[in-house]
mmCIF file of C-alpha atoms and ligand atoms in Angstrom:
data_model
loop_
_atom_site.group_PDB
_atom_site.id
_atom_site.type_symbol
_atom_site.label_atom_id
_atom_site.label_comp_id
_atom_site.label_asym_id
_atom_site.label_seq_id
_atom_site.Cartn_x
_atom_site.Cartn_y
_atom_site.Cartn_z
ATOM 1 C CA MET A 1 -1.401 -17.208 -44.867
ATOM 2 C CA ALA A 2 -0.150 -13.613 -45.020
ATOM 3 C CA ILE A 3 -0.468 -11.542 -41.858
ATOM 4 C CA GLU A 4 -2.626 -9.064 -43.779
ATOM 5 C CA GLU A 5 -5.199 -11.766 -44.559
ATOM 6 C CA ILE A 6 -5.218 -12.955 -40.951
ATOM 7 C CA THR A 7 -5.661 -9.338 -39.853
ATOM 8 C CA GLY A 8 -8.616 -9.000 -42.224
ATOM 9 C CA ARG A 9 -10.347 -12.110 -40.839
ATOM 10 C CA ILE A 10 -9.940 -10.992 -37.254
ATOM 11 C CA ALA A 11 -11.092 -7.460 -38.082
ATOM 12 C CA LYS A 12 -14.236 -8.775 -39.763
ATOM 13 C CA ASP A 13 -15.169 -10.958 -36.787
ATOM 14 C CA LEU A 14 -14.517 -8.346 -34.114
ATOM 15 C CA GLU A 15 -16.223 -5.576 -36.087
ATOM 16 C CA TYR A 16 -19.295 -7.793 -36.438
ATOM 17 C CA LEU A 17 -19.374 -8.654 -32.724
ATOM 18 C CA LYS A 18 -19.374 -4.963 -31.722
ATOM 19 C CA ARG A 19 -23.141 -4.865 -32.409
ATOM 20 C CA TYR A 20 -23.905 -7.186 -29.467
ATOM 21 C CA THR A 21 -23.970 -4.540 -26.753
ATOM 22 C CA ALA A 22 -26.768 -3.239 -24.527
ATOM 23 C CA THR A 23 -25.337 0.291 -24.832
ATOM 24 C CA PRO A 24 -24.799 0.960 -28.551
ATOM 25 C CA GLY A 25 -22.754 4.093 -29.072
ATOM 26 C CA ASN A 26 -21.494 3.973 -25.485
ATOM 27 C CA GLY A 27 -19.110 1.049 -25.353
ATOM 28 C CA CYS A 28 -19.640 -2.658 -24.979
ATOM 29 C CA THR A 29 -22.082 -3.835 -22.316
ATOM 30 C CA ARG A 30 -22.460 -7.593 -22.701
ATOM 31 C CA LEU A 31 -23.337 -8.999 -19.303
ATOM 32 C CA PRO A 32 -23.729 -12.727 -18.657
ATOM 33 C CA PHE A 33 -27.073 -14.431 -19.320
ATOM 34 C CA THR A 34 -28.416 -11.517 -21.379
ATOM 35 C CA LYS A 35 -29.692 -11.301 -24.960
ATOM 36 C CA GLU A 36 -26.435 -9.651 -26.017
ATOM 37 C CA ALA A 37 -24.512 -12.626 -24.637
ATOM 38 C CA ARG A 38 -26.859 -15.023 -26.400
ATOM 39 C CA LYS A 39 -26.337 -13.339 -29.773
ATOM 40 C CA ALA A 40 -22.563 -13.170 -29.346
ATOM 41 C CA VAL A 41 -22.432 -16.879 -28.468
ATOM 42 C CA ASP A 42 -24.558 -17.783 -31.486
ATOM 43 C CA TYR A 43 -22.152 -15.864 -33.716
ATOM 44 C CA LEU A 44 -19.123 -17.501 -32.086
ATOM 45 C CA LYS A 45 -20.718 -20.889 -32.717
ATOM 46 C CA GLU A 46 -21.075 -20.043 -36.420
ATOM 47 C CA LEU A 47 -17.430 -18.982 -36.615
ATOM 48 C CA MET A 48 -16.321 -22.154 -34.837
ATOM 49 C CA LYS A 49 -18.380 -24.327 -37.210
ATOM 50 C CA ASP A 50 -16.961 -22.481 -40.235
ATOM 51 C CA ALA A 51 -13.490 -23.174 -38.838
ATOM 52 C CA GLY A 52 -14.287 -26.891 -38.817
ATOM 53 C CA LEU A 53 -14.669 -27.183 -35.051
ATOM 54 C CA GLU A 54 -17.119 -29.418 -33.209
ATOM 55 C CA VAL A 55 -19.226 -26.917 -31.282
ATOM 56 C CA SER A 56 -20.921 -27.272 -27.891
ATOM 57 C CA GLU A 57 -22.284 -25.032 -25.152
ATOM 58 C CA ASP A 58 -22.129 -26.188 -21.539
ATOM 59 C CA VAL A 59 -24.595 -25.759 -18.679
ATOM 60 C CA THR A 60 -23.097 -22.383 -17.698
ATOM 61 C CA GLY A 61 -23.095 -20.802 -21.166
ATOM 62 C CA ASN A 62 -19.428 -21.471 -21.966
ATOM 63 C CA VAL A 63 -18.976 -22.218 -25.682
ATOM 64 C CA PHE A 64 -16.383 -24.738 -26.918
ATOM 65 C CA GLY A 65 -15.073 -25.618 -30.373
ATOM 66 C CA VAL A 66 -12.997 -28.812 -30.722
ATOM 67 C CA LEU A 67 -10.466 -29.571 -33.446
ATOM 68 C CA LYS A 68 -10.052 -33.341 -33.119
ATOM 69 C CA GLY A 69 -6.575 -34.813 -32.691
ATOM 70 C CA GLU A 70 -5.304 -38.378 -33.123
ATOM 71 C CA ASN A 71 -5.714 -39.104 -29.407
ATOM 72 C CA PRO A 72 -8.891 -37.332 -28.284
ATOM 73 C CA GLU A 73 -8.484 -38.943 -24.860
ATOM 74 C CA ALA A 74 -5.157 -37.147 -24.269
ATOM 75 C CA PRO A 75 -5.285 -33.922 -22.193
ATOM 76 C CA CYS A 76 -6.253 -31.209 -24.672
ATOM 77 C CA VAL A 77 -4.645 -27.893 -25.554
ATOM 78 C CA MET A 78 -7.261 -25.253 -24.727
ATOM 79 C CA MET A 79 -7.165 -21.622 -25.811
ATOM 80 C CA GLY A 80 -9.640 -18.813 -25.283
ATOM 81 C CA SER A 81 -10.953 -16.028 -23.098
ATOM 82 C CA HIS A 82 -14.301 -14.525 -22.089
ATOM 83 C CA TYR A 83 -17.143 -13.119 -24.231
ATOM 84 C CA ASP A 84 -18.755 -11.042 -21.501
ATOM 85 C CA SER A 85 -17.759 -7.435 -20.783
ATOM 86 C CA VAL A 86 -17.992 -4.738 -18.128
ATOM 87 C CA VAL A 87 -20.611 -2.011 -18.483
ATOM 88 C CA ASN A 88 -19.718 0.584 -21.148
ATOM 89 C CA GLY A 89 -16.503 -1.310 -21.707
ATOM 90 C CA GLY A 90 -14.318 -1.802 -24.742
ATOM 91 C CA ASP A 91 -14.767 -3.973 -27.843
ATOM 92 C CA TYR A 92 -11.683 -6.131 -27.349
ATOM 93 C CA ASP A 93 -11.428 -7.142 -23.671
ATOM 94 C CA GLY A 94 -11.994 -10.913 -23.640
ATOM 95 C CA ILE A 95 -13.805 -11.376 -26.927
ATOM 96 C CA ALA A 96 -10.642 -10.702 -28.957
ATOM 97 C CA GLY A 97 -9.006 -13.623 -27.149
ATOM 98 C CA VAL A 98 -11.868 -15.886 -28.163
ATOM 99 C CA ILE A 99 -11.499 -14.781 -31.791
ATOM 100 C CA CYS A 100 -7.723 -15.348 -31.595
ATOM 101 C CA ALA A 101 -8.396 -18.910 -30.424
ATOM 102 C CA ILE A 102 -10.699 -19.532 -33.404
ATOM 103 C CA GLU A 103 -8.048 -17.949 -35.646
ATOM 104 C CA VAL A 104 -5.401 -20.356 -34.282
ATOM 105 C CA ALA A 105 -7.736 -23.245 -35.122
ATOM 106 C CA ARG A 106 -8.058 -21.898 -38.671
ATOM 107 C CA GLN A 107 -4.262 -21.687 -39.017
ATOM 108 C CA LEU A 108 -3.748 -25.199 -37.627
ATOM 109 C CA ARG A 109 -6.092 -26.559 -40.300
ATOM 110 C CA GLU A 110 -4.682 -24.396 -43.111
ATOM 111 C CA GLN A 111 -1.167 -25.502 -42.249
ATOM 112 C CA GLY A 112 -2.307 -29.133 -42.142
ATOM 113 C CA VAL A 113 -0.806 -29.538 -38.686
ATOM 114 C CA LYS A 114 -0.889 -33.077 -37.287
ATOM 115 C CA LEU A 115 -2.654 -32.916 -33.934
ATOM 116 C CA ASN A 116 -1.714 -35.617 -31.436
ATOM 117 C CA ARG A 117 -4.400 -34.283 -29.075
ATOM 118 C CA ASN A 118 -7.497 -32.088 -29.325
ATOM 119 C CA PHE A 119 -7.249 -28.343 -29.709
ATOM 120 C CA VAL A 120 -10.178 -26.615 -27.958
ATOM 121 C CA ALA A 121 -11.217 -22.996 -28.506
ATOM 122 C CA VAL A 122 -13.345 -21.609 -25.684
ATOM 123 C CA GLY A 123 -15.459 -18.555 -24.895
ATOM 124 C CA PHE A 124 -16.151 -18.261 -21.155
ATOM 125 C CA CYS A 125 -19.462 -16.788 -19.987
ATOM 126 C CA ASP A 126 -18.759 -14.494 -17.025
ATOM 127 C CA GLU A 127 -15.138 -13.626 -16.357
ATOM 128 C CA GLU A 128 -15.696 -10.030 -15.302
ATOM 129 C CA GLY A 129 -18.071 -10.631 -12.419
ATOM 130 C CA MET A 130 -19.575 -7.275 -13.415
ATOM 131 C CA ARG A 131 -23.203 -8.294 -12.955
ATOM 132 C CA PHE A 132 -22.928 -10.350 -9.755
ATOM 133 C CA GLY A 133 -19.769 -8.835 -8.266
ATOM 134 C CA THR A 134 -17.886 -12.133 -8.454
ATOM 135 C CA GLY A 135 -15.573 -13.289 -11.299
ATOM 136 C CA TYR A 136 -14.334 -16.229 -13.368
ATOM 137 C CA PHE A 137 -17.712 -17.995 -13.217
ATOM 138 C CA GLY A 138 -17.442 -19.956 -16.471
ATOM 139 C CA SER A 139 -13.784 -20.924 -16.114
ATOM 140 C CA GLY A 140 -14.325 -21.681 -12.431
ATOM 141 C CA ALA A 141 -17.288 -23.927 -13.264
ATOM 142 C CA MET A 142 -15.187 -25.758 -15.890
ATOM 143 C CA LEU A 143 -12.724 -26.587 -13.088
ATOM 144 C CA GLY A 144 -15.498 -27.676 -10.708
ATOM 145 C CA HIS A 145 -15.213 -24.614 -8.442
ATOM 146 C CA ARG A 146 -18.857 -23.455 -8.716
ATOM 147 C CA ASP A 147 -21.971 -25.129 -7.250
ATOM 148 C CA VAL A 148 -25.714 -24.499 -6.807
ATOM 149 C CA GLU A 149 -25.161 -22.748 -3.473
ATOM 150 C CA TYR A 150 -22.756 -20.331 -5.157
ATOM 151 C CA CYS A 151 -25.344 -19.625 -7.877
ATOM 152 C CA LYS A 152 -28.027 -18.839 -5.303
ATOM 153 C CA LYS A 153 -25.757 -16.704 -3.102
ATOM 154 C CA PHE A 154 -24.657 -13.966 -5.517
ATOM 155 C CA LYS A 155 -27.215 -11.475 -6.839
ATOM 156 C CA ASP A 156 -27.107 -8.482 -9.183
ATOM 157 C CA THR A 157 -28.277 -4.987 -8.185
ATOM 158 C CA ASP A 158 -31.843 -5.949 -9.150
ATOM 159 C CA GLY A 159 -31.694 -8.816 -6.658
ATOM 160 C CA ILE A 160 -31.564 -11.472 -9.407
ATOM 161 C CA SER A 161 -29.272 -14.363 -8.437
ATOM 162 C CA ILE A 162 -26.935 -16.145 -10.816
ATOM 163 C CA TYR A 163 -29.314 -19.093 -10.371
ATOM 164 C CA GLU A 164 -32.357 -17.111 -11.580
ATOM 165 C CA ALA A 165 -30.409 -15.395 -14.359
ATOM 166 C CA MET A 166 -29.275 -18.779 -15.663
ATOM 167 C CA GLN A 167 -32.878 -20.017 -15.661
ATOM 168 C CA GLU A 168 -34.091 -16.932 -17.524
ATOM 169 C CA TYR A 169 -31.281 -17.535 -20.056
ATOM 170 C CA GLY A 170 -32.555 -21.105 -20.604
ATOM 171 C CA LEU A 171 -29.973 -22.954 -18.517
ATOM 172 C CA ASP A 172 -30.543 -25.295 -15.574
ATOM 173 C CA PRO A 173 -28.323 -24.144 -12.669
ATOM 174 C CA GLU A 174 -29.093 -27.406 -10.851
ATOM 175 C CA MET A 175 -26.794 -29.039 -13.430
ATOM 176 C CA ILE A 176 -23.904 -26.613 -12.740
ATOM 177 C CA GLU A 177 -21.581 -29.369 -11.553
ATOM 178 C CA GLN A 178 -21.821 -31.027 -14.988
ATOM 179 C CA ALA A 179 -19.747 -28.102 -16.292
ATOM 180 C CA LYS A 180 -16.676 -29.631 -14.651
ATOM 181 C CA TRP A 181 -14.249 -31.191 -17.104
ATOM 182 C CA PRO A 182 -12.829 -34.548 -16.002
ATOM 183 C CA ASP A 183 -9.479 -34.411 -14.159
ATOM 184 C CA ASN A 184 -6.505 -34.508 -16.575
ATOM 185 C CA SER A 185 -8.709 -33.703 -19.574
ATOM 186 C CA ILE A 186 -7.082 -30.284 -20.056
ATOM 187 C CA GLY A 187 -3.317 -30.349 -20.503
ATOM 188 C CA TYR A 188 -2.542 -26.692 -21.254
ATOM 189 C CA PHE A 189 -4.426 -23.379 -21.302
ATOM 190 C CA MET A 190 -3.413 -20.385 -23.450
ATOM 191 C CA GLU A 191 -5.003 -16.935 -23.520
ATOM 192 C CA ALA A 192 -4.436 -13.934 -25.771
ATOM 193 C CA HIS A 193 -5.685 -10.658 -24.294
ATOM 194 C CA ILE A 194 -5.256 -6.909 -24.586
ATOM 195 C CA GLU A 195 -2.825 -5.546 -21.983
ATOM 196 C CA GLN A 196 -5.340 -3.050 -20.606
ATOM 197 C CA GLY A 197 -2.365 -1.039 -19.351
ATOM 198 C CA PRO A 198 0.204 1.401 -20.848
ATOM 199 C CA VAL A 199 3.467 -0.604 -20.918
ATOM 200 C CA LEU A 200 3.514 -2.132 -24.428
ATOM 201 C CA ASP A 201 2.018 0.919 -26.130
ATOM 202 C CA THR A 202 4.405 3.337 -24.394
ATOM 203 C CA GLU A 203 7.476 1.221 -25.160
ATOM 204 C CA LYS A 204 6.231 0.403 -28.696
ATOM 205 C CA ILE A 205 6.476 -3.342 -28.063
ATOM 206 C CA GLU A 206 4.355 -5.720 -30.124
ATOM 207 C CA ILE A 207 3.951 -8.760 -27.838
ATOM 208 C CA GLY A 208 3.700 -9.056 -24.044
ATOM 209 C CA LEU A 209 4.706 -12.388 -22.512
ATOM 210 C CA VAL A 210 2.838 -12.528 -19.217
ATOM 211 C CA ASP A 211 4.837 -14.219 -16.459
ATOM 212 C CA CYS A 212 2.462 -13.691 -13.555
ATOM 213 C CA ILE A 213 -1.026 -12.438 -12.695
ATOM 214 C CA VAL A 214 -1.850 -10.503 -9.530
ATOM 215 C CA GLY A 215 -4.050 -11.919 -6.799
ATOM 216 C CA ILE A 216 -7.416 -10.232 -6.193
ATOM 217 C CA GLN A 217 -9.802 -9.819 -3.285
ATOM 218 C CA ARG A 218 -13.207 -8.200 -3.797
ATOM 219 C CA TYR A 219 -15.678 -7.188 -1.081
ATOM 220 C CA MET A 220 -19.077 -5.495 -0.849
ATOM 221 C CA VAL A 221 -19.144 -3.460 2.382
ATOM 222 C CA THR A 222 -22.456 -2.268 3.859
ATOM 223 C CA VAL A 223 -22.333 0.226 6.746
ATOM 224 C CA ASN A 224 -25.611 0.424 8.674
ATOM 225 C CA GLY A 225 -26.580 3.650 10.481
ATOM 226 C CA ARG A 226 -29.957 5.300 10.967
ATOM 227 C CA ALA A 227 -32.047 7.473 8.687
ATOM 228 C CA ASP A 228 -32.789 10.898 10.225
ATOM 229 C CA HIS A 229 -33.848 14.389 9.201
ATOM 230 C CA ALA A 230 -30.870 16.245 7.678
ATOM 231 C CA GLY A 231 -31.910 19.542 9.205
ATOM 232 C CA THR A 232 -33.153 18.832 12.664
ATOM 233 C CA THR A 233 -30.772 16.067 13.781
ATOM 234 C CA PRO A 234 -27.771 17.504 15.670
ATOM 235 C CA MET A 235 -24.381 16.224 14.466
ATOM 236 C CA ASP A 236 -23.673 14.439 17.775
ATOM 237 C CA MET A 237 -26.980 12.537 17.634
ATOM 238 C CA ARG A 238 -26.532 11.034 14.177
ATOM 239 C CA MET A 239 -25.738 7.493 13.054
ATOM 240 C CA ASP A 240 -24.602 8.683 9.662
ATOM 241 C CA ALA A 241 -23.540 5.663 7.570
ATOM 242 C CA VAL A 242 -21.843 7.879 4.981
ATOM 243 C CA ASP A 243 -19.763 9.653 7.641
ATOM 244 C CA ALA A 244 -18.469 6.332 8.989
ATOM 245 C CA ALA A 245 -17.968 4.696 5.581
ATOM 246 C CA THR A 246 -16.109 7.604 3.996
ATOM 247 C CA LYS A 247 -13.693 7.784 6.935
ATOM 248 C CA VAL A 248 -12.684 4.231 5.968
ATOM 249 C CA ILE A 249 -12.893 4.665 2.189
ATOM 250 C CA SER A 250 -10.611 7.713 2.248
ATOM 251 C CA LYS A 251 -7.791 5.642 3.824
ATOM 252 C CA ILE A 252 -7.826 2.648 1.436
ATOM 253 C CA PRO A 253 -5.955 4.110 -1.588
ATOM 254 C CA ASP A 254 -3.135 5.346 0.672
ATOM 255 C CA TRP A 255 -2.807 1.890 2.247
ATOM 256 C CA ALA A 256 -2.181 0.551 -1.263
ATOM 257 C CA ARG A 257 0.257 3.379 -2.126
ATOM 258 C CA GLU A 258 2.257 2.671 1.033
ATOM 259 C CA LYS A 259 3.092 -0.820 -0.292
ATOM 260 C CA ALA A 260 4.996 0.914 -3.141
ATOM 261 C CA ASP A 261 5.198 -2.312 -5.170
ATOM 262 C CA GLY A 262 2.315 -1.980 -7.623
ATOM 263 C CA THR A 263 -0.338 -2.992 -5.104
ATOM 264 C CA VAL A 264 -3.652 -1.316 -5.989
ATOM 265 C CA ALA A 265 -6.997 -0.826 -4.268
ATOM 266 C CA THR A 266 -10.132 0.526 -5.908
ATOM 267 C CA ILE A 267 -13.504 1.694 -4.629
ATOM 268 C CA GLY A 268 -15.504 1.374 -7.824
ATOM 269 C CA TYR A 269 -19.045 1.599 -6.470
ATOM 270 C CA ILE A 270 -20.619 3.637 -3.666
ATOM 271 C CA ASN A 271 -24.330 3.763 -2.939
ATOM 272 C CA THR A 272 -26.389 5.381 -0.135
ATOM 273 C CA VAL A 273 -29.788 4.290 1.127
ATOM 274 C CA PRO A 274 -32.387 5.759 0.961
ATOM 275 C CA GLY A 275 -30.347 8.272 -1.064
ATOM 276 C CA GLY A 276 -32.152 11.513 -0.334
ATOM 277 C CA MET A 277 -30.256 14.783 -0.114
ATOM 278 C CA ASN A 278 -32.174 15.807 3.020
ATOM 279 C CA ILE A 279 -31.962 12.415 4.743
ATOM 280 C CA VAL A 280 -29.063 11.246 6.905
ATOM 281 C CA ALA A 281 -28.063 7.977 5.195
ATOM 282 C CA GLU A 282 -29.270 4.794 6.833
ATOM 283 C CA LYS A 283 -26.867 2.671 4.763
ATOM 284 C CA CYS A 284 -23.731 3.177 2.724
ATOM 285 C CA GLU A 285 -22.585 0.354 0.443
ATOM 286 C CA PHE A 286 -19.245 0.277 -1.332
ATOM 287 C CA THR A 287 -17.084 -2.217 -3.228
ATOM 288 C CA VAL A 288 -13.398 -2.828 -2.623
ATOM 289 C CA ASP A 289 -11.097 -4.414 -5.213
ATOM 290 C CA ILE A 290 -7.548 -5.082 -3.893
ATOM 291 C CA ARG A 291 -4.793 -6.517 -6.100
ATOM 292 C CA SER A 292 -1.133 -7.352 -5.694
ATOM 293 C CA LYS A 293 1.566 -9.809 -6.741
ATOM 294 C CA ASN A 294 2.167 -10.138 -2.996
ATOM 295 C CA ASN A 295 -0.778 -11.874 -1.333
ATOM 296 C CA ASP A 296 0.264 -10.684 2.130
ATOM 297 C CA ASN A 297 -0.314 -7.097 0.969
ATOM 298 C CA ILE A 298 -3.864 -7.940 -0.086
ATOM 299 C CA ASN A 299 -4.609 -9.629 3.228
ATOM 300 C CA ASP A 300 -3.057 -6.707 5.156
ATOM 301 C CA ILE A 301 -5.233 -4.102 3.406
ATOM 302 C CA ALA A 302 -8.372 -6.231 3.874
ATOM 303 C CA ASN A 303 -7.570 -6.579 7.580
ATOM 304 C CA ARG A 304 -6.962 -2.820 7.931
ATOM 305 C CA ILE A 305 -10.356 -2.180 6.336
ATOM 306 C CA ARG A 306 -12.038 -4.491 8.859
ATOM 307 C CA ALA A 307 -10.225 -2.807 11.782
ATOM 308 C CA ALA A 308 -11.156 0.666 10.529
ATOM 309 C CA LEU A 309 -14.782 -0.365 10.068
ATOM 310 C CA ASP A 310 -14.841 -1.802 13.603
ATOM 311 C CA ARG A 311 -13.522 1.506 14.944
ATOM 312 C CA GLU A 312 -15.744 3.881 12.962
ATOM 313 C CA VAL A 313 -18.901 1.829 13.375
ATOM 314 C CA GLN A 314 -18.338 1.421 17.078
ATOM 315 C CA MET A 315 -18.062 5.216 17.423
ATOM 316 C CA MET A 316 -21.187 5.699 15.305
ATOM 317 C CA GLY A 317 -23.213 3.057 17.122
ATOM 318 C CA GLY A 318 -24.252 1.114 14.037
ATOM 319 C CA SER A 319 -23.023 -2.082 12.355
ATOM 320 C CA TYR A 320 -21.468 -3.276 9.100
ATOM 321 C CA GLU A 321 -21.145 -6.329 6.852
ATOM 322 C CA MET A 322 -18.093 -7.023 4.689
ATOM 323 C CA ASP A 323 -19.277 -9.630 2.188
ATOM 324 C CA THR A 324 -16.550 -11.550 0.372
ATOM 325 C CA LYS A 325 -17.174 -11.649 -3.380
ATOM 326 C CA LEU A 326 -13.833 -12.987 -4.623
ATOM 327 C CA VAL A 327 -10.585 -14.229 -3.112
ATOM 328 C CA ILE A 328 -7.920 -15.531 -5.526
ATOM 329 C CA THR A 329 -4.169 -15.732 -5.024
ATOM 330 C CA PRO A 330 -1.479 -14.500 -7.451
ATOM 331 C CA VAL A 331 -0.347 -17.031 -10.076
ATOM 332 C CA ASP A 332 2.969 -17.607 -11.880
ATOM 333 C CA LEU A 333 2.470 -18.699 -15.498
ATOM 334 C CA SER A 334 4.267 -21.481 -17.375
ATOM 335 C CA GLN A 335 7.895 -20.595 -18.048
ATOM 336 C CA GLU A 336 8.129 -23.445 -20.571
ATOM 337 C CA MET A 337 5.225 -22.130 -22.636
ATOM 338 C CA LEU A 338 6.539 -18.574 -22.338
ATOM 339 C CA SER A 339 9.950 -19.657 -23.695
ATOM 340 C CA ILE A 340 8.299 -21.300 -26.705
ATOM 341 C CA MET A 341 6.412 -18.056 -27.414
ATOM 342 C CA GLU A 342 9.622 -16.065 -26.933
ATOM 343 C CA GLU A 343 11.335 -18.198 -29.611
ATOM 344 C CA SER A 344 8.368 -17.603 -31.910
ATOM 345 C CA CYS A 345 8.618 -13.827 -31.388
ATOM 346 C CA LYS A 346 12.308 -13.981 -32.317
ATOM 347 C CA GLU A 347 11.573 -16.086 -35.393
ATOM 348 C CA HIS A 348 8.903 -13.658 -36.609
ATOM 349 C CA ASN A 349 10.952 -10.655 -35.531
ATOM 350 C CA TYR A 350 8.215 -9.347 -33.219
ATOM 351 C CA SER A 351 9.425 -7.138 -30.382
ATOM 352 C CA TYR A 352 8.420 -8.588 -27.019
ATOM 353 C CA LYS A 353 8.687 -8.039 -23.297
ATOM 354 C CA TYR A 354 7.941 -10.109 -20.208
ATOM 355 C CA LEU A 355 5.493 -8.381 -17.912
ATOM 356 C CA PRO A 356 3.018 -9.104 -15.095
ATOM 357 C CA SER A 357 -0.731 -8.727 -15.441
ATOM 358 C CA GLY A 358 -2.460 -6.234 -13.136
ATOM 359 C CA ALA A 359 -5.772 -7.369 -14.582
ATOM 360 C CA GLY A 360 -7.382 -10.620 -13.586
ATOM 361 C CA HIS A 361 -8.244 -13.112 -16.343
ATOM 362 C CA ASP A 362 -9.666 -16.594 -16.788
ATOM 363 C CA SER A 363 -5.988 -17.598 -16.780
ATOM 364 C CA LEU A 364 -5.803 -16.443 -13.154
ATOM 365 C CA GLU A 365 -8.421 -19.035 -12.195
ATOM 366 C CA ILE A 366 -7.115 -21.759 -14.520
ATOM 367 C CA GLY A 367 -3.444 -21.110 -13.767
ATOM 368 C CA GLN A 368 -4.047 -22.051 -10.120
ATOM 369 C CA GLN A 369 -4.061 -25.691 -11.217
ATOM 370 C CA LEU A 370 -3.032 -26.118 -14.894
ATOM 371 C CA PRO A 371 -0.014 -25.130 -17.050
ATOM 372 C CA THR A 372 -1.209 -21.772 -18.312
ATOM 373 C CA VAL A 373 0.191 -18.874 -20.329
ATOM 374 C CA MET A 374 -0.993 -15.468 -21.501
ATOM 375 C CA LEU A 375 0.073 -13.233 -24.338
ATOM 376 C CA PHE A 376 -0.726 -9.509 -24.341
ATOM 377 C CA VAL A 377 -1.110 -7.088 -27.218
ATOM 378 C CA PRO A 378 -0.836 -3.303 -26.801
ATOM 379 C CA SER A 379 -3.791 -1.189 -25.621
ATOM 380 C CA ARG A 380 -3.693 2.314 -27.105
ATOM 381 C CA GLU A 381 -2.684 4.691 -24.301
ATOM 382 C CA GLY A 382 -3.267 1.810 -21.891
ATOM 383 C CA ARG A 383 -6.994 2.494 -21.812
ATOM 384 C CA SER A 384 -9.491 -0.302 -21.121
ATOM 385 C CA HIS A 385 -12.843 -0.960 -19.438
ATOM 386 C CA CYS A 386 -14.098 2.115 -21.303
ATOM 387 C CA PRO A 387 -15.475 2.825 -24.809
ATOM 388 C CA VAL A 388 -12.153 4.245 -26.081
ATOM 389 C CA GLU A 389 -10.409 0.885 -25.574
ATOM 390 C CA PHE A 390 -8.478 0.181 -28.798
ATOM 391 C CA THR A 391 -5.974 -2.307 -30.178
ATOM 392 C CA LYS A 392 -4.841 -2.627 -33.797
ATOM 393 C CA TYR A 393 -6.223 -5.719 -35.557
ATOM 394 C CA SER A 394 -2.721 -6.466 -36.841
ATOM 395 C CA SER A 395 -1.659 -6.909 -33.200
ATOM 396 C CA PHE A 396 -4.206 -9.694 -32.756
ATOM 397 C CA ALA A 397 -2.964 -11.261 -35.994
ATOM 398 C CA LYS A 398 0.617 -11.343 -34.656
ATOM 399 C CA ALA A 399 -0.680 -12.805 -31.389
ATOM 400 C CA SER A 400 -2.455 -15.580 -33.303
ATOM 401 C CA VAL A 401 0.743 -16.395 -35.249
ATOM 402 C CA VAL A 402 2.791 -16.722 -32.041
ATOM 403 C CA MET A 403 0.110 -18.768 -30.306
ATOM 404 C CA THR A 404 -0.248 -21.036 -33.334
ATOM 405 C CA ASP A 405 3.463 -21.796 -32.971
ATOM 406 C CA LEU A 406 2.943 -22.589 -29.292
ATOM 407 C CA ALA A 407 -0.132 -24.718 -30.084
ATOM 408 C CA ILE A 408 1.806 -26.682 -32.734
ATOM 409 C CA ASN A 409 4.515 -27.446 -30.179
ATOM 410 C CA LEU A 410 2.040 -28.586 -27.524
ATOM 411 C CA LEU A 411 -0.175 -30.520 -29.963
ATOM 412 C CA SER A 412 2.815 -32.479 -31.262
ATOM 413 C CA ARG A 413 3.479 -33.980 -27.816
HETATM 414 O O1 LIG B 501 -11.120 -6.945 -13.489
HETATM 415 C C1 LIG B 501 -10.260 -7.396 -14.220
HETATM 416 O O2 LIG B 501 -9.089 -7.292 -13.956
HETATM 417 C C2 LIG B 501 -10.608 -8.120 -15.484
HETATM 418 O O3 LIG B 501 -10.834 -7.197 -16.496
HETATM 419 N N1 LIG B 501 -11.716 -8.990 -15.282
HETATM 420 MN MN1 LIG B 502 -10.668 -9.556 -19.778
HETATM 421 MN MN1 LIG B 503 -12.086 -6.881 -18.144
#
């Protein structure tokens, strides 16, 4: 099929899916276990059925489409990404990778490829961790890394746990462990994704071959002081949670800069309680997201945060909690699968470049234990996690052509 026709199919699907957002006109907000997620999954199911796939949805809200091979018992070739988004995010992060997986299934059928094993397209339910502060929920559950205790532990800012959100969505969280796929049932995992950074766009390169993904640690820190009158309380009598917290927060970006190797640290959320302009803050909550290819750097910054909190809180006379939301180590992706994609790029005369991923992905979770590979396509001006996120549909079409070549190789084994 001509690349223009493939581009048209992908464009139609992604344009249609743009409507499933809680913030129309202000980016994509499709959080897990919401009506927007439900509608997107129902549409993905239709596309999978139209592509001749056997469709199912698991106990966590992951959606699978299976193209049967000769030996359905053999470890399958799985391809996909996530259908959830951040708040006011872009229209391509995650969901485009799910559409690319369905597009690969279409091309496998159209080319009459003989499948020795199943090809499975997947849409994972909660990669971002945006709602509950975690990450990789659906892909983690598929690997058996999520349980009922986990679902009860993490809550959104309205105090709703994953457990309750799943129930409201019509799922039974008590069955979470049924999401686990049997050992050796997945042979390979492939993911197409937007780069979400500036490299490919700046260098005018069409395909990114991702050789590693950074490790990530995420924390919610709560500093506890004492509420007091902003006017009558002398400065040396205060237990000002904001004063203590900001003394720590202000140091964190420099600790990342000092590593001078691409290590990053982000304070994405700060909140004060009770939040009155004439009240000394009783509490100050903030998130920390630390990432690096070097896990020692991540641990070092997390330890420096703890030491700084100990110091500042001791001086203030209050306390703090540093709740762990996510800890995942860096992962190297499959060189064998990357080489096959590199050959495909050469054959189709697509420019390409090997590069690391500074963003986390379902492949980060899955690559910890299975042969995994990612392919990036350019993000205009490197922008992502915002409404201006943009990638040309023809880029996704090229990605699907390269990944079909990889799938054919793996499915012939
Ligand atoms: O946060 C990330 O890196 C990804 O977009 N989930
Ligand atoms: Mn993503
Ligand atoms: Mn994302």
